[in-house]
Structures are given as structure tokens and as C-alpha cells.
Short mmCIF file of C-alpha atoms and ligand atoms in Angstrom, two decimals:
data_model
loop_
_atom_site.label_atom_id
_atom_site.label_comp_id
_atom_site.label_asym_id
_atom_site.label_seq_id
_atom_site.Cartn_x
_atom_site.Cartn_y
_atom_site.Cartn_z
CA UNK A 1 141.79 93.32 120.00
CA UNK A 2 145.31 91.81 119.50
CA UNK A 3 148.29 93.70 117.91
CA UNK A 4 147.81 92.17 114.52
CA UNK A 5 144.26 93.43 114.31
CA UNK A 6 145.26 96.68 115.60
CA UNK A 7 147.97 97.00 112.92
CA UNK A 8 145.35 95.81 110.33
CA UNK A 9 142.89 98.26 111.46
CA UNK A 10 145.30 101.15 111.47
CA UNK A 11 146.27 100.21 107.59
CA UNK A 12 142.71 99.93 106.65
CA UNK A 13 141.76 103.38 108.31
CA UNK A 14 144.89 105.10 106.53
CA UNK A 15 143.79 103.50 103.38
CA UNK A 16 140.28 104.80 103.52
CA UNK A 17 141.59 108.18 104.62
CA UNK A 18 144.09 108.41 101.66
CA UNK A 19 141.44 107.39 99.38
CA UNK A 20 139.33 109.98 100.60
CA UNK A 21 141.90 112.57 100.39
CA UNK A 22 142.55 111.35 96.79
CA UNK A 23 138.92 111.86 95.79
CA UNK A 24 138.91 115.36 97.53
CA UNK A 25 142.03 115.98 95.33
CA UNK A 26 140.45 114.93 92.12
CA UNK A 27 137.25 116.91 92.98
CA UNK A 28 139.17 120.18 93.60
CA UNK A 29 141.40 119.69 90.60
CA UNK A 30 138.24 119.30 88.37
CA UNK A 31 136.58 122.21 90.02
CA UNK A 32 139.76 124.55 89.53
CA UNK A 33 139.76 123.21 85.92
CA UNK A 34 136.21 123.97 85.37
CA UNK A 35 136.64 127.60 86.91
CA UNK A 36 139.61 128.26 84.59
CA UNK A 37 137.93 126.94 81.80
CA UNK A 38 134.88 129.24 82.51
CA UNK A 39 137.14 132.23 82.90
CA UNK A 40 138.74 131.31 79.64
CA UNK A 41 135.45 130.94 77.79
CA UNK A 42 134.31 134.29 79.31
CA UNK A 43 137.41 136.03 78.40
CA UNK A 44 137.06 134.77 74.82
CA UNK A 45 133.38 135.64 74.62
CA UNK A 46 133.80 139.27 76.01
CA UNK A 47 136.78 139.71 73.51
CA UNK A 48 134.76 138.46 70.53
CA UNK A 49 131.96 140.60 71.36
CA UNK A 50 134.12 143.69 71.77
CA UNK A 51 135.76 142.81 68.56
CA UNK A 52 132.79 142.54 66.55
CA UNK A 53 131.60 145.81 68.18
CA UNK A 54 134.61 147.57 67.08
CA UNK A 55 134.53 145.95 63.52
CA UNK A 56 130.93 146.94 62.68
CA UNK A 57 131.51 150.22 63.99
CA UNK A 58 134.67 150.68 61.83
CA UNK A 59 132.64 149.34 58.85
CA UNK A 60 130.19 152.17 59.59
CA UNK A 61 127.33 149.49 60.82
CA UNK A 62 125.49 151.37 63.76
CA UNK A 63 122.48 149.25 63.54
CA UNK A 64 123.00 146.33 65.43
CA UNK A 65 126.25 145.93 67.12
CA UNK A 66 125.53 142.91 69.24
CA UNK A 67 126.35 139.68 67.64
CA UNK A 68 125.87 136.09 69.23
CA UNK A 69 128.93 134.17 69.88
CA UNK A 70 128.16 130.28 69.94
CA UNK A 71 130.44 127.69 71.04
CA UNK A 72 130.28 124.91 68.50
CA UNK A 73 132.81 122.82 70.24
CA UNK A 74 134.54 122.96 73.65
CA UNK A 75 137.47 124.96 71.93
CA UNK A 76 135.47 126.54 68.98
CA UNK A 77 133.70 130.03 69.26
CA UNK A 78 131.33 130.78 66.01
CA UNK A 79 130.44 134.58 65.73
CA UNK A 80 127.33 135.07 63.79
CA UNK A 81 128.54 138.12 62.24
CA UNK A 82 126.45 138.44 59.04
CA UNK A 83 128.62 141.11 57.53
CA UNK A 84 130.99 141.63 54.92
CA UNK A 85 134.61 141.60 56.23
CA UNK A 86 138.01 142.98 55.24
CA UNK A 87 140.70 140.46 55.98
CA UNK A 88 143.19 143.30 57.21
CA UNK A 89 140.62 144.68 59.64
CA UNK A 90 139.60 141.32 61.06
CA UNK A 91 143.06 140.10 61.47
CA UNK A 92 144.58 142.97 63.20
CA UNK A 93 141.58 143.61 65.40
CA UNK A 94 141.63 139.97 66.51
CA UNK A 95 145.18 139.93 67.69
CA UNK A 96 144.73 143.39 69.41
CA UNK A 97 141.60 142.53 71.22
CA UNK A 98 142.90 139.16 72.37
CA UNK A 99 145.95 140.68 74.01
CA UNK A 100 143.75 143.43 75.47
CA UNK A 101 141.93 140.75 77.18
CA UNK A 102 144.69 138.78 78.38
CA UNK A 103 144.51 135.88 75.77
CA UNK A 104 147.70 134.68 74.28
CA UNK A 105 146.85 131.21 73.38
CA UNK A 106 147.49 130.03 69.85
CA UNK A 107 144.10 130.32 67.67
CA UNK A 108 143.09 129.27 64.19
CA UNK A 109 140.60 131.63 62.28
CA UNK A 110 137.98 130.39 59.76
CA UNK A 111 135.87 132.55 57.87
CA UNK A 112 132.60 131.37 56.46
CA UNK A 113 129.87 132.81 54.32
CA UNK A 114 126.87 133.58 55.92
CA UNK A 115 125.07 130.21 55.04
CA UNK A 116 128.16 128.28 56.11
CA UNK A 117 127.88 126.55 52.90
CA UNK A 118 131.80 127.21 52.34
CA UNK A 119 134.82 128.33 53.96
CA UNK A 120 136.35 131.58 52.72
CA UNK A 121 139.31 131.74 54.76
CA UNK A 122 141.18 129.44 57.16
CA UNK A 123 141.02 125.60 57.27
CA UNK A 124 140.16 125.84 53.70
CA UNK A 125 139.93 122.27 52.01
CA UNK A 126 141.53 122.73 48.65
CA UNK A 127 142.23 120.09 46.04
CA UNK A 128 142.18 117.47 48.65
CA UNK A 129 144.28 118.87 51.47
CA UNK A 130 143.74 121.51 54.15
CA UNK A 131 145.62 124.77 53.57
CA UNK A 132 146.05 127.92 55.25
CA UNK A 133 147.44 129.83 52.43
CA UNK A 134 146.47 133.22 53.49
CA UNK A 135 147.32 134.95 50.06
CA UNK A 136 144.95 132.80 48.27
CA UNK A 137 142.48 133.34 51.14
CA UNK A 138 142.85 137.09 51.36
CA UNK A 139 142.28 137.35 47.77
CA UNK A 140 139.15 135.22 47.97
CA UNK A 141 137.99 137.32 51.02
CA UNK A 142 138.67 140.39 49.05
CA UNK A 143 136.63 139.31 46.02
CA UNK A 144 133.70 137.88 48.23
CA UNK A 145 131.15 140.83 48.88
CA UNK A 146 128.81 138.56 50.81
CA UNK A 147 127.87 138.36 54.56
CA UNK A 148 130.30 136.55 56.68
CA UNK A 149 130.51 134.70 59.79
CA UNK A 150 133.88 133.43 61.50
CA UNK A 151 135.08 131.03 63.85
CA UNK A 152 137.94 130.98 66.53
CA UNK A 153 139.42 127.74 67.37
CA UNK A 154 141.76 127.05 70.28
CA UNK A 155 143.56 123.83 69.46
CA UNK A 156 145.84 123.83 72.61
CA UNK A 157 143.02 125.08 74.85
CA UNK A 158 143.02 122.20 77.30
CA UNK A 159 146.75 122.00 77.52
CA UNK A 160 146.93 125.86 78.24
CA UNK A 161 144.30 125.74 81.00
CA UNK A 162 146.14 122.89 82.69
CA UNK A 163 149.49 124.76 82.10
CA UNK A 164 148.08 127.46 84.25
CA UNK A 165 147.25 125.16 87.05
CA UNK A 166 150.86 124.61 88.05
CA UNK A 167 150.36 124.88 91.64
CA UNK A 168 147.70 122.21 91.38
CA UNK A 169 149.78 119.96 89.50
CA UNK A 170 152.82 120.28 91.95
CA UNK A 171 150.52 119.65 94.98
CA UNK A 172 149.05 116.80 93.36
CA UNK A 173 152.31 115.09 92.47
CA UNK A 174 153.71 115.85 96.08
CA UNK A 175 150.62 114.09 97.21
CA UNK A 176 151.18 111.00 95.19
CA UNK A 177 154.68 111.15 96.15
CA UNK A 178 153.64 110.92 99.84
CA UNK A 179 151.34 108.28 98.94
CA UNK A 180 153.89 106.23 97.43
CA UNK A 181 156.03 106.55 100.45
CA UNK A 182 153.30 105.55 102.63
CA UNK A 183 152.88 102.45 100.47
CA UNK A 184 156.69 101.76 100.66
CA UNK A 185 156.53 102.10 104.37
CA UNK A 186 153.56 99.81 104.87
CA UNK A 187 155.05 97.06 102.62
CA UNK A 188 158.24 97.49 104.36
CA UNK A 189 156.65 97.10 107.77
CA UNK A 190 154.86 94.05 106.67
CA UNK A 191 158.09 92.49 105.44
CA UNK A 192 159.72 93.34 108.69
CA UNK A 193 157.11 91.84 110.44
CA UNK A 194 156.97 88.68 108.52
CA UNK A 195 160.85 88.45 108.93
CA UNK A 196 160.54 88.84 112.58
CA UNK A 197 157.93 86.07 112.81
CA UNK A 198 160.16 83.93 110.64
CA UNK A 199 163.04 84.59 112.92
CA UNK A 200 161.10 83.74 116.03
CA UNK A 201 160.18 80.43 114.31
CA UNK A 202 163.77 79.98 113.28
CA UNK A 203 164.77 80.43 116.89
CA UNK A 204 162.06 77.92 118.09
CA UNK A 205 163.34 75.54 115.57
CA UNK A 206 167.00 75.64 116.12
CA UNK A 207 166.43 75.20 119.98
CA UNK A 208 164.35 72.10 119.30
CA UNK A 209 166.70 70.84 116.43
CA UNK A 210 169.87 71.16 118.53
CA UNK A 211 168.33 69.93 121.69
CA UNK A 212 167.45 66.45 120.17
CA UNK A 213 171.03 65.37 119.04
CA UNK A 214 172.38 66.83 122.28
CA UNK A 215 169.92 64.73 124.44
CA UNK A 216 170.52 61.57 122.12
CA UNK A 217 174.53 62.02 122.77
CA UNK A 218 174.21 62.65 126.34
CA UNK A 219 171.94 59.60 126.88
CA UNK A 220 174.11 57.24 124.81
CA UNK A 221 177.47 58.53 126.46
CA UNK A 222 175.77 58.15 129.90
CA UNK A 223 174.97 54.54 128.99
CA UNK A 224 178.51 54.08 127.89
CA UNK A 225 180.07 55.64 130.91
CA UNK A 226 177.83 53.88 133.24
CA UNK A 227 178.50 50.39 131.90
CA UNK A 228 182.04 50.72 130.85
CA UNK A 229 183.43 47.20 130.81
CA UNK A 230 180.08 45.49 131.29
CA UNK A 231 178.70 46.31 128.07
CA UNK A 232 178.89 43.73 125.62
CA UNK A 233 180.63 44.97 122.28
CA UNK A 234 177.52 44.84 120.08
CA UNK A 235 175.97 47.23 122.38
CA UNK A 236 178.87 49.51 122.81
CA UNK A 237 179.22 49.84 119.20
CA UNK A 238 175.46 50.71 118.86
CA UNK A 239 175.87 53.51 121.30
CA UNK A 240 178.96 54.74 119.86
CA UNK A 241 177.31 54.79 116.52
CA UNK A 242 174.49 57.00 117.80
CA UNK A 243 176.91 59.33 119.19
CA UNK A 244 178.82 59.43 116.03
CA UNK A 245 175.61 59.85 113.87
CA UNK A 246 174.03 62.58 116.11
CA UNK A 247 177.24 64.32 116.48
CA UNK A 248 177.47 64.33 112.44
CA UNK A 249 173.81 65.83 112.42
CA UNK A 250 174.78 68.42 115.16
CA UNK A 251 177.88 69.47 112.95
CA UNK A 252 175.58 69.58 109.84
CA UNK A 253 173.10 71.76 111.59
CA UNK A 254 175.54 74.21 113.08
CA UNK A 255 177.32 74.45 109.68
CA UNK A 256 174.20 75.37 107.94
CA UNK A 257 173.49 78.16 110.27
CA UNK A 258 177.16 79.22 110.18
CA UNK A 259 177.18 79.13 106.46
CA UNK A 260 174.14 81.06 105.98
CA UNK A 261 175.56 83.92 108.06
CA UNK A 262 178.80 83.96 106.31
CA UNK A 263 176.98 84.29 102.98
CA UNK A 264 175.00 87.21 104.69
CA UNK A 265 178.20 88.88 105.37
CA UNK A 266 179.50 87.92 101.96
CA UNK A 267 182.40 86.00 103.57
CA UNK A 268 182.39 82.93 101.82
CA UNK A 269 185.67 81.80 100.31
CA UNK A 270 186.08 78.83 97.89
CA UNK A 271 189.08 76.69 97.84
CA UNK A 272 188.70 75.06 94.56
CA UNK A 273 190.48 72.06 93.17
CA UNK A 274 189.70 69.21 90.82
CA UNK A 275 187.05 67.03 92.43
CA UNK A 276 185.70 63.64 91.27
CA UNK A 277 181.97 64.20 91.72
CA UNK A 278 181.52 60.34 91.33
CA UNK A 279 183.84 59.47 94.27
CA UNK A 280 182.48 62.34 96.43
CA UNK A 281 178.85 61.32 95.93
CA UNK A 282 179.69 57.74 96.45
CA UNK A 283 181.36 58.83 99.95
CA UNK A 284 178.03 60.74 100.99
CA UNK A 285 175.65 57.85 99.88
CA UNK A 286 177.98 55.44 102.14
CA UNK A 287 177.30 57.86 105.03
CA UNK A 288 173.63 58.02 104.45
CA UNK A 289 173.14 54.24 103.84
CA UNK A 290 172.72 53.33 107.48
CA UNK A 291 170.20 56.15 108.09
CA UNK A 292 168.11 55.21 105.19
CA UNK A 293 168.13 51.33 105.99
CA UNK A 294 167.08 52.30 109.53
CA UNK A 295 164.15 53.36 107.94
CA UNK A 296 163.62 50.44 105.60
CA UNK A 297 164.16 52.73 102.71
CA UNK A 298 166.52 52.40 99.59
CA UNK A 299 169.16 54.80 98.47
CA UNK A 300 170.66 53.94 95.10
CA UNK A 301 173.51 55.61 93.15
CA UNK A 302 173.81 55.51 89.35
CA UNK A 303 176.93 57.36 89.17
CA UNK A 304 177.35 57.09 85.20
CA UNK A 305 179.23 60.41 84.43
CA UNK A 306 182.35 59.21 82.53
CA UNK A 307 183.87 62.55 82.94
CA UNK A 308 183.24 63.36 86.70
CA UNK A 309 185.77 66.01 87.08
CA UNK A 310 184.87 69.30 88.09
CA UNK A 311 187.07 72.51 89.55
CA UNK A 312 185.17 73.00 92.85
CA UNK A 313 185.31 73.45 96.71
CA UNK A 314 185.23 69.86 97.98
CA UNK A 315 183.98 70.97 101.45
CA UNK A 316 180.99 72.88 100.03
CA UNK A 317 180.17 70.53 97.40
CA UNK A 318 180.13 67.72 100.06
CA UNK A 319 177.64 69.89 102.28
CA UNK A 320 175.10 70.73 99.45
CA UNK A 321 175.13 66.73 98.68
CA UNK A 322 174.60 66.11 102.08
CA UNK A 323 171.83 68.78 102.09
CA UNK A 324 169.87 67.47 99.28
CA UNK A 325 170.04 63.99 100.54
CA UNK A 326 168.91 65.09 103.87
CA UNK A 327 165.87 66.73 102.42
CA UNK A 328 165.07 63.76 100.21
CA UNK A 329 165.23 61.49 103.49
CA UNK A 330 163.23 64.18 105.67
CA UNK A 331 160.58 64.58 103.09
CA UNK A 332 159.93 61.09 102.50
CA UNK A 333 157.35 60.25 105.27
CA UNK A 334 157.12 56.43 104.30
CA UNK A 335 160.34 54.44 103.46
CA UNK A 336 162.48 56.53 101.47
CA UNK A 337 163.21 55.75 98.00
CA UNK A 338 166.12 57.87 96.64
CA UNK A 339 167.99 57.72 93.47
CA UNK A 340 171.19 59.62 92.83
CA UNK A 341 172.50 59.89 89.14
CA UNK A 342 175.43 61.65 87.60
CA UNK A 343 175.63 61.81 83.73
CA UNK A 344 177.58 63.94 81.47
CA UNK A 345 175.96 66.80 79.40
CA UNK A 346 177.68 68.86 76.70
CA UNK A 347 180.74 70.55 78.60
CA UNK A 348 179.44 69.32 82.10
CA UNK A 349 177.91 66.95 84.57
CA UNK A 350 174.44 66.79 85.76
CA UNK A 351 173.79 65.56 89.25
CA UNK A 352 170.16 64.40 90.04
CA UNK A 353 168.78 63.65 93.44
CA UNK A 354 165.18 62.15 93.06
CA UNK A 355 162.96 60.91 95.78
CA UNK A 356 159.39 59.47 96.11
CA UNK A 357 158.46 61.73 98.86
CA UNK A 358 155.60 64.37 99.66
CA UNK A 359 156.77 66.51 96.82
CA UNK A 360 156.33 70.54 96.46
CA UNK A 361 153.38 72.28 95.22
CA UNK A 362 154.13 74.07 91.89
CA UNK A 363 153.10 77.36 93.42
CA UNK A 364 155.67 77.35 96.01
CA UNK A 365 158.51 75.77 93.99
CA UNK A 366 159.79 79.30 93.23
CA UNK A 367 160.04 80.32 96.92
CA UNK A 368 161.93 77.10 98.35
CA UNK A 369 165.32 78.47 97.59
CA UNK A 370 164.53 81.65 99.58
CA UNK A 371 166.18 82.11 103.03
CA UNK A 372 164.11 80.77 105.80
CA UNK A 373 161.44 79.65 103.42
CA UNK A 374 159.83 76.29 104.39
CA UNK A 375 156.82 75.13 102.18
CA UNK A 376 153.47 73.94 103.71
CA UNK A 377 152.80 76.38 106.31
CA UNK A 378 155.67 78.79 105.03
CA UNK A 379 157.94 78.18 108.09
CA UNK A 380 156.86 75.34 110.55
CA UNK A 381 155.74 71.95 109.77
CA UNK A 382 156.06 68.33 111.04
CA UNK A 383 159.55 67.99 109.64
CA UNK A 384 162.21 69.98 111.40
CA UNK A 385 164.43 72.47 109.40
CA UNK A 386 165.66 75.94 109.23
CA UNK A 387 164.72 76.79 105.66
CA UNK A 388 168.23 77.32 105.04
CA UNK A 389 169.43 74.24 103.09
CA UNK A 390 168.36 74.96 99.77
CA UNK A 391 169.50 78.73 100.19
CA UNK A 392 172.82 77.10 100.71
CA UNK A 393 172.69 74.79 97.75
CA UNK A 394 171.77 77.75 95.53
CA UNK A 395 174.41 80.05 96.81
CA UNK A 396 177.15 77.37 96.20
CA UNK A 397 175.98 76.23 93.00
CA UNK A 398 175.94 79.95 91.78
CA UNK A 399 179.42 80.66 93.24
CA UNK A 400 180.59 77.84 91.05
CA UNK A 401 178.71 79.15 88.19
CA UNK A 402 176.53 76.09 87.98
CA UNK A 403 172.72 75.62 87.87
CA UNK A 404 170.16 74.25 90.29
CA UNK A 405 166.52 73.35 89.36
CA UNK A 406 163.72 71.37 90.71
CA UNK A 407 161.05 69.37 89.22
CA UNK A 408 158.33 68.23 91.58
CA UNK A 409 154.92 66.80 92.05
CA UNK A 410 153.09 66.66 95.08
CA UNK A 411 152.62 63.00 96.46
CA UNK A 412 154.93 61.65 93.91
CA UNK A 413 158.24 63.09 94.67
CA UNK A 414 160.85 65.65 93.78
CA UNK A 415 164.04 65.81 91.67
CA UNK A 416 166.79 68.34 92.16
CA UNK A 417 169.26 68.62 89.47
CA UNK A 418 172.69 70.24 89.69
CA UNK A 419 174.88 71.19 86.73
CA UNK A 420 178.62 72.24 86.90
CA UNK A 421 180.94 72.51 84.12
CA UNK A 422 183.65 69.98 83.72
CA UNK A 423 187.06 70.78 84.40
P1 ADP B 1 164.46 72.80 105.51
O1 ADP B 1 164.61 71.54 104.88
O2 ADP B 1 165.24 73.03 106.67
O3 ADP B 1 163.01 73.41 105.70
P2 ADP B 1 165.17 73.78 102.80
O4 ADP B 1 165.92 75.26 102.31
O5 ADP B 1 166.29 72.53 102.69
O6 ADP B 1 164.90 73.90 104.39
O7 ADP B 1 164.19 73.56 102.07
C1 ADP B 1 163.11 74.58 101.99
C2 ADP B 1 161.83 73.70 101.86
O8 ADP B 1 161.55 73.21 100.59
C3 ADP B 1 161.51 72.75 102.78
O9 ADP B 1 160.71 73.30 103.91
C4 ADP B 1 160.42 71.88 102.20
O10 ADP B 1 159.11 72.27 102.21
C5 ADP B 1 160.79 71.79 100.68
N1 ADP B 1 161.74 70.94 100.32
C6 ADP B 1 163.04 70.64 100.04
N2 ADP B 1 163.43 69.70 99.59
C7 ADP B 1 162.30 68.91 99.54
C8 ADP B 1 162.15 67.50 98.95
N3 ADP B 1 163.06 66.66 98.58
N4 ADP B 1 160.79 67.15 98.99
C9 ADP B 1 159.94 67.82 99.16
N5 ADP B 1 159.88 69.15 99.77
C10 ADP B 1 161.28 69.68 99.73
#
């Protein structure tokens, strides 16, 4: 079993164990609640039986002192008293008996006539509204010389029982907290793992990427050195061009990595001045023309912005234009067909770099600006790169308070748009 599988198995085992523990916790909690509820019900039962006993004795009824207590709901206890009651005796005995039995939960008292046809006291429904106007009820009760039953309801019974289970609640919270920590650790570990994989890929990519221009430069310079004086001018220029191009590429690649690490440290400083976007873009396009023509492609500039001036860092602006054109070329597997446009928008300038290359799937478009992210397999594909170009573009654009966006359709191409305010 490889490390990846071991890690997965450990996580699965831990999740199963946690789910098991959670189930046990829920079961214990439920059982503890049931036990407490039973204790509560028993206490009320005992109290009510003792109460009826005392009441009936006090009223001189010695014939049958045991009266049934029926639970009509989970929080209501109906006492089938069948005896004329005095309010004063019932009220004071109830409170005393409950205290004696350790019951301090708030309760409601309802007194019924024996046949449960009407309420005599308690939640009396009067003139369309419930009332507990005890003065009215008391007098009604005094008047009523009929056999009565009564019912006690504990409206906050559940809350009361749960309130008495503080230990369980605290331990459940602690358990959930530990679970959350565990989940955080697993997610963090996964992230670290992914990052370490990406970094390994990055190292492989960078080694390969830097090796290619270095090899090309060394070959071209070897030829120039060996044939000095004997090479015709056309060939010499061709090799010099290779060295120049590869050296630019090398510089660009090193710059990309350098800028990314500077950004990470928050050390990028912009030196802003008035920059003519049209002229700058024209220059970058010129530098790219040879590369695109070598691939029988087309690179057009429609630099129509009439107000092309922005207050920006020229060096970084050049780099981001270079980055976007580099991508437009890289991700056009056939002959590149690239159009660069500039146009004025209210208060600013819009720069669009559109290609007819491989395009980007909709679901990954949101990730392409992430550091090290590379579409397709996520980090490695046929086209070489570090997944840093667009991160750099976004950071620079944001540092200029601009906006960058992409529209793209797989197999049809992509269009990157930059917006900067005019100065
Ligand atoms: P890199 O090109 O070095 O991989 P970038 O940050 O420049 O890194 O781009 C991130 C990813 O976005 C690329 O790997 C590629 O999949 C996708 N991408 C960027 N530009 C284009 C484009 N013009 N056409 C298609 N895909 C692109």
C-alpha cells in the first residue's frame, strides 16, 4: 500500500471512529434525557398522589384516598380527583408539596368539573381570550359545589430537564469542538499535501523550462564561436537572434518567479508615471511578431483608444502584456490568431487580448488566477509553464486598482480584458 492509500485509509478509519463515537454520544444523551424525564415524571406522580391524599384527608374524606394520575401529554398530569375543592387549600398544598418533592419547575394549574365539560379555574377561555384571572376563577370555584378534577402542566419541562444536563451538554460541545479541530487538521493536511505536490511539479517544470533556453543559447553561441569569421552574415544574424530570443525568454521566466516570491513577501513597489498604453502595447506586439510569424500565425493590434494614458508602472505593465500574449501564443496549438485591442470606456481604457486557442473550461476559469494553478490536469500539461503568469497579472492589475476578467470557450479561444482608469 502506498503512502497515499495509507493516508486515505487512516482518514476513513478516523471518520468511522468519530461517527461511531458521535452515535454513542447521541445515544447516551438520549438515555440520560429519558432517565431524567422518568425521574421528573415519578416525582410529579408521587407529589400529586401525596397531595390528593392530604387534600382529601383535610376535607374529611377517608374513604378512598388514592386517586389516579394520568399523563395526558408529555408535560401534563391529570388528577382524577372527583371531589369538590377549595381553591385556597389546593393552591397552598400544591406549592408546598412540590417544594417538598424537589420540584421547582414553573407549572400551570387547570381545574375541571368532573365530567371535563368545562374549565373552572386556570386556562379559562373567556370572551374569546384565554385568561388566568384568578379572582374570577376563585369565586367561580367557591360557587361550584360540584366534583372536580385538576391538571398540572409544566410548559418548560423539556428546557428544565435539558438545563439539568449541563455536564452532558458541555461534554458534547467539547466533543464537537474536538471534531471541528480534527476536520480542520485533515483539511489543512490535504492542502499542505496538494501544495507540496504542486511545488514538486513546479520544481520539475522550472528545471525543464530553464534548461531549454540555456541549451539553445549555449548551442547557438557554440556555433557562432566555432565559426567566427567563416559564417556568412545571414547565418550569424540567425544565431544571434536565437540567443537574443532565448535570453529574453529566460529573463521573462526568471522575472516571473522572482515577482511571485516578491509578491508573497508583500515587497512589490510600483514606480508610477504617465504611460501611453497604445505605444507600450505596440512595442510588445513588435517583439512578439517574429515568434508568431515563425509559427505562421497572426498577431493584430487594433489600438483604437483615443485617450491611452494611464498612471502606471511601465515595467510591470509591459510584463503583464507580455504574459498575456505569451499565454495566447502558448495555448494556441495551431497557427496562433491573436488580436489585441484597446478602446476607451467611461473614465478608463479597456485592453483585450483575444486568441483562438484551446480555450478554458467554464468550471476552471475561477481558478486560473490562483498561484501555481494550471488548467487541464491542474498542474502539468503539454504546454510548459509555472502557473504564475496570471497570478502576477491579477496582482499587478489590482495594485493599479484595475480589473482583469476572462471570457473563454473551449476549442474556440479566450479573451482576457484589462481595465485601467485613465490619468
Ligand atoms: P502557465 O501558463 O504558466 O501555466 P498562467 O498563470 O499564465 O500559468 O495560466 C494559468 C492557466 O490558465 C494555464 O495553465 C492555462 O491552463 C490557462 N490559460 C491561461 N491563459 C490561457 C489562454 N490564453 N488560453 C487557454 N488557457 C489559458
